[in-house]
Amino acid sequence: STDLTSTVGYDSIIQHLNDGRKNCKEFEDFLKERAIIEEKYGKELINLSKKKPCGQTELNTLKRSLDVFKQQIDNVGQGHIQLAQSLREEAKKMEDFREKQKLHRKKIELIMEAIHKNRNLQYKKTMEVKLMCCCFLPCGCTQPLLHVPCLSCFWQLFLKLAQTKSALEDTDRSYQQSVTTMEKIREEWQNEHIKACEFFETQECERINYFRNALWLHVNQLSLGCVQNDEKYEEIRKSLEMCSIEKDVDFFVNLRKTGSLAPAPVVYENYYNAQRNVTPARSPAPVPISRRGPLPTPTSAPGEPDYATVDGYSLV
């Protein structure tokens, strides 16, 4: 500003820096809230995988697949809890960065406040001395000497003029010294103002760079979490690939089988007429039960995805 005592530009810079600090605080609060959500979600997933039954009476390969499924859901929950911790750490780093910039900037602001105060005081003093010099009119003081009524009055006026002239010279010297001092203070203020602006610009560049990198890191953390979750889900798909319908059916048959012979036919025995000679029918030999034919291929209802082929994932 052309006004030497104005701080409009300086105040605009400080306001902008305070706004930047506020924006960092908002992102910091966002990370903290996201961490709370991630932690809560992770704990809910862990509780779900541990407490909620999911095919607990299944057998053999499908049971192993379900065990892997629940274990990986638990791992996904643990991953969300770890992500929550990482987000809290990033929020703490943002807070430390924000407070560090605040402390460094506070030192410069104190220097600028002191030099602004000194500049304004010296400017006020200089203007006051300047005003005093303007109030002295020596040309007007000589006018009464032309019309003095007596010699006594003449000497009184002459003495007064001499005193006034001496005071004027003293005031003029004071004014010159004040202007010289004001110029030194102005140069000092201008140099400090330039240094402060350069420091603030450096801080602002650091803040924007740090903010940008923090946001980039946050997005990478989320992407990494998705990749890790997909790896856990891939373990479930691999386990399902090992699931065999025929093996599970055979396993159940072997586990629960009661024998390989069919029950013998029921033979008639005559208890009513004991004299009657009836040749009992010969019981046929037990016939071994043969294994049934091949298992049917599972089919899907109209509109449903093919068995073991969901959203591009297949057993093949």
Short mmCIF file of N, CA and C in Angstrom, two decimals, residues 193-313:
data_model
loop_
_atom_site.label_atom_id
_atom_site.label_comp_id
_atom_site.label_asym_id
_atom_site.label_seq_id
_atom_site.Cartn_x
_atom_site.Cartn_y
_atom_site.Cartn_z
N HIS A 193 9.59 -6.84 6.08
CA HIS A 193 8.34 -7.20 5.41
C HIS A 193 8.63 -8.14 4.24
N ILE A 194 9.68 -7.85 3.47
CA ILE A 194 10.05 -8.71 2.34
C ILE A 194 10.47 -10.09 2.85
N LYS A 195 11.28 -10.09 3.92
CA LYS A 195 11.71 -11.38 4.49
C LYS A 195 10.51 -12.18 4.99
N ALA A 196 9.57 -11.48 5.65
CA ALA A 196 8.37 -12.17 6.15
C ALA A 196 7.55 -12.75 5.01
N CYS A 197 7.40 -11.97 3.93
CA CYS A 197 6.63 -12.46 2.78
C CYS A 197 7.30 -13.68 2.15
N GLU A 198 8.63 -13.64 2.04
CA GLU A 198 9.34 -14.79 1.49
C GLU A 198 9.18 -16.01 2.39
N PHE A 199 9.23 -15.80 3.71
CA PHE A 199 9.05 -16.91 4.65
C PHE A 199 7.63 -17.47 4.54
N PHE A 200 6.64 -16.58 4.49
CA PHE A 200 5.25 -17.03 4.38
C PHE A 200 5.01 -17.77 3.07
N GLU A 201 5.65 -17.29 1.99
CA GLU A 201 5.49 -17.98 0.70
C GLU A 201 6.08 -19.38 0.77
N THR A 202 7.25 -19.49 1.41
CA THR A 202 7.86 -20.82 1.57
C THR A 202 6.97 -21.74 2.39
N GLN A 203 6.41 -21.20 3.46
CA GLN A 203 5.50 -22.00 4.29
C GLN A 203 4.27 -22.44 3.50
N GLU A 204 3.73 -21.54 2.70
CA GLU A 204 2.53 -21.88 1.93
C GLU A 204 2.83 -22.97 0.90
N CYS A 205 4.00 -22.87 0.27
CA CYS A 205 4.40 -23.92 -0.68
C CYS A 205 4.56 -25.26 0.03
N GLU A 206 5.18 -25.23 1.21
CA GLU A 206 5.34 -26.46 1.99
C GLU A 206 3.99 -27.02 2.39
N ARG A 207 3.07 -26.14 2.80
CA ARG A 207 1.74 -26.60 3.22
C ARG A 207 0.98 -27.25 2.07
N ILE A 208 0.99 -26.60 0.90
CA ILE A 208 0.28 -27.16 -0.26
C ILE A 208 0.89 -28.50 -0.65
N ASN A 209 2.23 -28.56 -0.66
CA ASN A 209 2.91 -29.81 -1.03
C ASN A 209 2.60 -30.91 -0.02
N TYR A 210 2.63 -30.57 1.28
CA TYR A 210 2.35 -31.57 2.31
C TYR A 210 0.90 -32.03 2.23
N PHE A 211 -0.01 -31.09 2.04
CA PHE A 211 -1.44 -31.40 1.95
C PHE A 211 -1.69 -32.32 0.75
N ARG A 212 -1.08 -31.98 -0.39
CA ARG A 212 -1.26 -32.78 -1.60
C ARG A 212 -0.73 -34.20 -1.39
N ASN A 213 0.47 -34.31 -0.80
CA ASN A 213 1.04 -35.63 -0.56
C ASN A 213 0.23 -36.43 0.45
N ALA A 214 -0.31 -35.76 1.47
CA ALA A 214 -1.13 -36.44 2.47
C ALA A 214 -2.39 -37.01 1.83
N LEU A 215 -3.01 -36.22 0.95
CA LEU A 215 -4.22 -36.69 0.27
C LEU A 215 -3.90 -37.85 -0.66
N TRP A 216 -2.76 -37.74 -1.36
CA TRP A 216 -2.32 -38.81 -2.26
C TRP A 216 -2.08 -40.10 -1.47
N LEU A 217 -1.40 -39.97 -0.32
CA LEU A 217 -1.12 -41.13 0.53
C LEU A 217 -2.42 -41.75 1.03
N HIS A 218 -3.38 -40.93 1.40
CA HIS A 218 -4.67 -41.44 1.89
C HIS A 218 -5.36 -42.28 0.81
N VAL A 219 -5.37 -41.77 -0.41
CA VAL A 219 -6.00 -42.52 -1.51
C VAL A 219 -5.24 -43.82 -1.76
N ASN A 220 -3.91 -43.77 -1.68
CA ASN A 220 -3.12 -45.00 -1.86
C ASN A 220 -3.43 -46.03 -0.76
N GLN A 221 -3.63 -45.55 0.45
CA GLN A 221 -3.99 -46.46 1.54
C GLN A 221 -5.31 -47.16 1.26
N LEU A 222 -6.27 -46.39 0.76
CA LEU A 222 -7.57 -46.98 0.44
C LEU A 222 -7.44 -47.99 -0.70
N SER A 223 -6.63 -47.64 -1.72
CA SER A 223 -6.43 -48.57 -2.83
C SER A 223 -5.73 -49.84 -2.36
N LEU A 224 -4.72 -49.67 -1.49
CA LEU A 224 -4.01 -50.83 -0.96
C LEU A 224 -4.95 -51.72 -0.16
N GLY A 225 -5.85 -51.08 0.61
CA GLY A 225 -6.83 -51.87 1.37
C GLY A 225 -7.72 -52.69 0.44
N CYS A 226 -8.12 -52.09 -0.69
CA CYS A 226 -8.94 -52.83 -1.65
C CYS A 226 -8.17 -54.00 -2.26
N VAL A 227 -6.89 -53.77 -2.59
CA VAL A 227 -6.07 -54.84 -3.16
C VAL A 227 -5.89 -55.97 -2.15
N GLN A 228 -5.61 -55.60 -0.89
CA GLN A 228 -5.44 -56.63 0.14
C GLN A 228 -6.74 -57.39 0.37
N ASN A 229 -7.86 -56.70 0.35
CA ASN A 229 -9.13 -57.38 0.50
C ASN A 229 -9.38 -58.34 -0.66
N ASP A 230 -9.04 -57.91 -1.87
CA ASP A 230 -9.24 -58.79 -3.03
C ASP A 230 -8.35 -60.02 -2.92
N GLU A 231 -7.13 -59.86 -2.36
CA GLU A 231 -6.26 -61.03 -2.15
C GLU A 231 -6.91 -62.00 -1.18
N LYS A 232 -7.54 -61.47 -0.13
CA LYS A 232 -8.21 -62.35 0.84
C LYS A 232 -9.40 -63.05 0.19
N TYR A 233 -10.13 -62.30 -0.63
CA TYR A 233 -11.27 -62.92 -1.32
C TYR A 233 -10.80 -63.95 -2.35
N GLU A 234 -9.61 -63.73 -2.91
CA GLU A 234 -9.05 -64.71 -3.84
C GLU A 234 -8.74 -66.03 -3.13
N GLU A 235 -8.33 -65.94 -1.85
CA GLU A 235 -8.12 -67.16 -1.07
C GLU A 235 -9.42 -67.95 -0.94
N ILE A 236 -10.51 -67.22 -0.78
CA ILE A 236 -11.82 -67.90 -0.69
C ILE A 236 -12.14 -68.58 -2.01
N ARG A 237 -11.89 -67.87 -3.13
CA ARG A 237 -12.17 -68.47 -4.44
C ARG A 237 -11.30 -69.70 -4.69
N LYS A 238 -10.00 -69.62 -4.28
CA LYS A 238 -9.14 -70.79 -4.45
C LYS A 238 -9.65 -71.97 -3.63
N SER A 239 -10.12 -71.67 -2.42
CA SER A 239 -10.66 -72.75 -1.58
C SER A 239 -11.90 -73.36 -2.22
N LEU A 240 -12.73 -72.50 -2.82
CA LEU A 240 -13.94 -73.02 -3.48
C LEU A 240 -13.59 -73.85 -4.72
N GLU A 241 -12.48 -73.53 -5.36
CA GLU A 241 -12.05 -74.34 -6.49
C GLU A 241 -11.71 -75.77 -6.06
N MET A 242 -11.26 -75.92 -4.81
CA MET A 242 -10.92 -77.24 -4.29
C MET A 242 -12.15 -77.98 -3.77
N CYS A 243 -13.28 -77.29 -3.75
CA CYS A 243 -14.51 -77.93 -3.27
C CYS A 243 -15.04 -78.89 -4.35
N SER A 244 -15.22 -80.17 -3.98
CA SER A 244 -15.68 -81.21 -4.91
C SER A 244 -17.02 -81.76 -4.45
N ILE A 245 -18.00 -81.66 -5.31
CA ILE A 245 -19.34 -82.17 -4.98
C ILE A 245 -19.29 -83.68 -4.77
N GLU A 246 -18.63 -84.39 -5.67
CA GLU A 246 -18.58 -85.85 -5.59
C GLU A 246 -17.85 -86.30 -4.33
N LYS A 247 -16.75 -85.61 -3.99
CA LYS A 247 -16.00 -85.98 -2.79
C LYS A 247 -16.84 -85.76 -1.54
N ASP A 248 -17.58 -84.66 -1.52
CA ASP A 248 -18.40 -84.38 -0.34
C ASP A 248 -19.51 -85.42 -0.18
N VAL A 249 -20.14 -85.81 -1.30
CA VAL A 249 -21.20 -86.83 -1.22
C VAL A 249 -20.62 -88.17 -0.79
N ASP A 250 -19.49 -88.55 -1.39
CA ASP A 250 -18.85 -89.81 -1.01
C ASP A 250 -18.42 -89.78 0.46
N PHE A 251 -17.92 -88.63 0.89
CA PHE A 251 -17.50 -88.51 2.28
C PHE A 251 -18.67 -88.72 3.22
N PHE A 252 -19.83 -88.12 2.88
CA PHE A 252 -21.01 -88.29 3.72
C PHE A 252 -21.47 -89.74 3.72
N VAL A 253 -21.47 -90.38 2.55
CA VAL A 253 -21.90 -91.79 2.46
C VAL A 253 -20.99 -92.69 3.30
N ASN A 254 -19.69 -92.49 3.18
CA ASN A 254 -18.74 -93.32 3.94
C ASN A 254 -18.84 -93.03 5.44
N LEU A 255 -19.16 -91.77 5.77
CA LEU A 255 -19.25 -91.42 7.19
C LEU A 255 -20.50 -92.00 7.83
N ARG A 256 -21.60 -92.02 7.11
CA ARG A 256 -22.89 -92.43 7.69
C ARG A 256 -23.39 -93.79 7.20
N LYS A 257 -22.61 -94.52 6.41
CA LYS A 257 -23.13 -95.77 5.84
C LYS A 257 -23.37 -96.80 6.95
N THR A 258 -24.38 -97.66 6.73
CA THR A 258 -24.76 -98.67 7.73
C THR A 258 -24.47 -100.10 7.25
N GLY A 259 -24.02 -100.29 6.03
CA GLY A 259 -23.71 -101.62 5.53
C GLY A 259 -23.80 -101.64 4.02
N SER A 260 -23.40 -102.80 3.45
CA SER A 260 -23.41 -102.92 1.99
C SER A 260 -24.43 -103.95 1.51
N LEU A 261 -25.22 -104.59 2.43
CA LEU A 261 -26.21 -105.60 2.05
C LEU A 261 -27.61 -105.08 2.30
N ALA A 262 -28.51 -105.45 1.39
CA ALA A 262 -29.91 -105.04 1.56
C ALA A 262 -30.59 -105.96 2.57
N PRO A 263 -31.63 -105.53 3.21
CA PRO A 263 -32.35 -106.39 4.14
C PRO A 263 -32.91 -107.63 3.43
N ALA A 264 -32.92 -108.80 4.13
CA ALA A 264 -33.45 -110.05 3.55
C ALA A 264 -34.97 -109.96 3.45
N PRO A 265 -35.61 -110.69 2.47
CA PRO A 265 -37.07 -110.70 2.35
C PRO A 265 -37.71 -111.31 3.60
N VAL A 266 -38.91 -110.91 3.90
CA VAL A 266 -39.65 -111.44 5.05
C VAL A 266 -40.22 -112.81 4.68
N VAL A 267 -40.01 -113.89 5.49
CA VAL A 267 -40.47 -115.26 5.23
C VAL A 267 -41.72 -115.56 6.05
N TYR A 268 -42.74 -116.18 5.41
CA TYR A 268 -43.96 -116.54 6.11
C TYR A 268 -43.73 -117.78 6.97
N GLU A 269 -44.22 -117.72 8.22
CA GLU A 269 -44.15 -118.86 9.13
C GLU A 269 -45.56 -119.15 9.64
N ASN A 270 -46.02 -120.49 9.54
CA ASN A 270 -47.38 -120.88 9.90
C ASN A 270 -47.42 -121.25 11.39
N TYR A 271 -48.08 -120.41 12.16
CA TYR A 271 -48.26 -120.69 13.58
C TYR A 271 -49.70 -121.13 13.88
N TYR A 272 -50.62 -121.12 12.87
CA TYR A 272 -52.02 -121.42 13.08
C TYR A 272 -52.28 -122.94 13.02
N ASN A 273 -51.76 -123.63 12.01
CA ASN A 273 -51.97 -125.05 11.84
C ASN A 273 -50.60 -125.72 11.83
N ALA A 274 -50.31 -126.28 13.01
CA ALA A 274 -48.98 -126.86 13.14
C ALA A 274 -48.85 -128.17 12.38
N GLN A 275 -50.07 -128.95 12.10
CA GLN A 275 -50.04 -130.22 11.41
C GLN A 275 -49.80 -130.04 9.93
N ARG A 276 -50.10 -128.85 9.50
CA ARG A 276 -49.97 -128.59 8.06
C ARG A 276 -48.50 -128.52 7.68
N ASN A 277 -48.19 -129.27 6.68
CA ASN A 277 -46.81 -129.34 6.26
C ASN A 277 -46.60 -128.39 5.08
N VAL A 278 -46.04 -127.34 5.41
CA VAL A 278 -45.79 -126.34 4.37
C VAL A 278 -44.29 -126.18 4.22
N THR A 279 -43.90 -126.30 3.02
CA THR A 279 -42.47 -126.13 2.76
C THR A 279 -42.14 -124.65 2.75
N PRO A 280 -41.35 -124.25 3.64
CA PRO A 280 -41.04 -122.78 3.68
C PRO A 280 -40.33 -122.33 2.43
N ALA A 281 -40.72 -121.18 2.09
CA ALA A 281 -40.06 -120.58 0.90
C ALA A 281 -38.61 -120.31 1.22
N ARG A 282 -37.85 -120.54 0.24
CA ARG A 282 -36.41 -120.37 0.40
C ARG A 282 -36.04 -118.87 0.31
N SER A 283 -35.32 -118.46 1.27
CA SER A 283 -34.92 -117.05 1.29
C SER A 283 -33.81 -116.82 0.27
N PRO A 284 -34.03 -115.93 -0.57
CA PRO A 284 -32.96 -115.64 -1.55
C PRO A 284 -31.75 -115.04 -0.84
N ALA A 285 -30.64 -115.23 -1.46
CA ALA A 285 -29.39 -114.66 -0.89
C ALA A 285 -29.45 -113.13 -0.94
N PRO A 286 -28.94 -112.47 0.08
CA PRO A 286 -28.94 -111.00 0.06
C PRO A 286 -28.16 -110.45 -1.13
N VAL A 287 -28.74 -109.45 -1.69
CA VAL A 287 -28.13 -108.83 -2.89
C VAL A 287 -27.36 -107.58 -2.46
N PRO A 288 -26.11 -107.54 -2.85
CA PRO A 288 -25.34 -106.32 -2.51
C PRO A 288 -25.94 -105.10 -3.20
N ILE A 289 -25.89 -104.00 -2.48
CA ILE A 289 -26.40 -102.74 -3.04
C ILE A 289 -25.33 -102.14 -3.92
N SER A 290 -25.71 -101.92 -5.10
CA SER A 290 -24.75 -101.33 -6.04
C SER A 290 -24.78 -99.80 -5.93
N ARG A 291 -23.65 -99.17 -6.27
CA ARG A 291 -23.56 -97.69 -6.27
C ARG A 291 -24.46 -97.16 -7.35
N ARG A 292 -25.11 -96.07 -7.03
CA ARG A 292 -25.99 -95.46 -8.03
C ARG A 292 -25.17 -94.86 -9.15
N GLY A 293 -25.86 -94.36 -10.13
CA GLY A 293 -25.20 -93.78 -11.29
C GLY A 293 -24.47 -92.50 -10.96
N PRO A 294 -23.89 -91.84 -11.98
CA PRO A 294 -23.13 -90.60 -11.74
C PRO A 294 -24.02 -89.50 -11.17
N LEU A 295 -23.40 -88.63 -10.38
CA LEU A 295 -24.14 -87.52 -9.77
C LEU A 295 -24.63 -86.56 -10.83
N PRO A 296 -25.79 -85.97 -10.58
CA PRO A 296 -26.31 -85.00 -11.56
C PRO A 296 -25.47 -83.72 -11.52
N THR A 297 -25.39 -83.12 -12.67
CA THR A 297 -24.66 -81.84 -12.76
C THR A 297 -25.55 -80.73 -12.25
N PRO A 298 -25.07 -79.93 -11.30
CA PRO A 298 -25.90 -78.83 -10.78
C PRO A 298 -26.26 -77.85 -11.88
N THR A 299 -27.50 -77.47 -11.87
CA THR A 299 -27.97 -76.48 -12.86
C THR A 299 -28.50 -75.26 -12.15
N SER A 300 -28.54 -74.19 -12.89
CA SER A 300 -29.02 -72.92 -12.33
C SER A 300 -30.39 -72.59 -12.87
N ALA A 301 -31.17 -71.94 -12.03
CA ALA A 301 -32.49 -71.51 -12.45
C ALA A 301 -32.36 -70.39 -13.48
N PRO A 302 -33.39 -70.17 -14.28
CA PRO A 302 -33.33 -69.07 -15.27
C PRO A 302 -33.05 -67.73 -14.58
N GLY A 303 -32.13 -67.00 -15.16
CA GLY A 303 -31.81 -65.69 -14.60
C GLY A 303 -30.74 -65.70 -13.55
N GLU A 304 -30.32 -66.89 -13.07
CA GLU A 304 -29.29 -66.99 -12.06
C GLU A 304 -27.94 -67.27 -12.73
N PRO A 305 -26.82 -66.85 -12.10
CA PRO A 305 -25.50 -67.15 -12.69
C PRO A 305 -25.20 -68.64 -12.64
N ASP A 306 -24.35 -69.08 -13.56
CA ASP A 306 -23.97 -70.49 -13.60
C ASP A 306 -23.29 -70.89 -12.31
N TYR A 307 -23.41 -72.14 -11.98
CA TYR A 307 -22.77 -72.67 -10.77
C TYR A 307 -21.28 -72.47 -10.84
N ALA A 308 -20.72 -71.93 -9.77
CA ALA A 308 -19.27 -71.70 -9.66
C ALA A 308 -18.74 -70.79 -10.74
N THR A 309 -19.59 -69.97 -11.36
CA THR A 309 -19.15 -68.98 -12.32
C THR A 309 -19.91 -67.70 -12.04
N VAL A 310 -19.33 -66.84 -11.18
CA VAL A 310 -20.03 -65.65 -10.74
C VAL A 310 -19.17 -64.43 -11.03
N ASP A 311 -19.69 -63.49 -11.79
CA ASP A 311 -19.00 -62.23 -12.09
C ASP A 311 -17.59 -62.47 -12.66
N GLY A 312 -17.49 -63.41 -13.57
CA GLY A 312 -16.22 -63.62 -14.22
C GLY A 312 -15.29 -64.56 -13.50
N TYR A 313 -15.62 -64.98 -12.28
CA TYR A 313 -14.78 -65.93 -11.54
C TYR A 313 -15.31 -67.34 -11.78
#
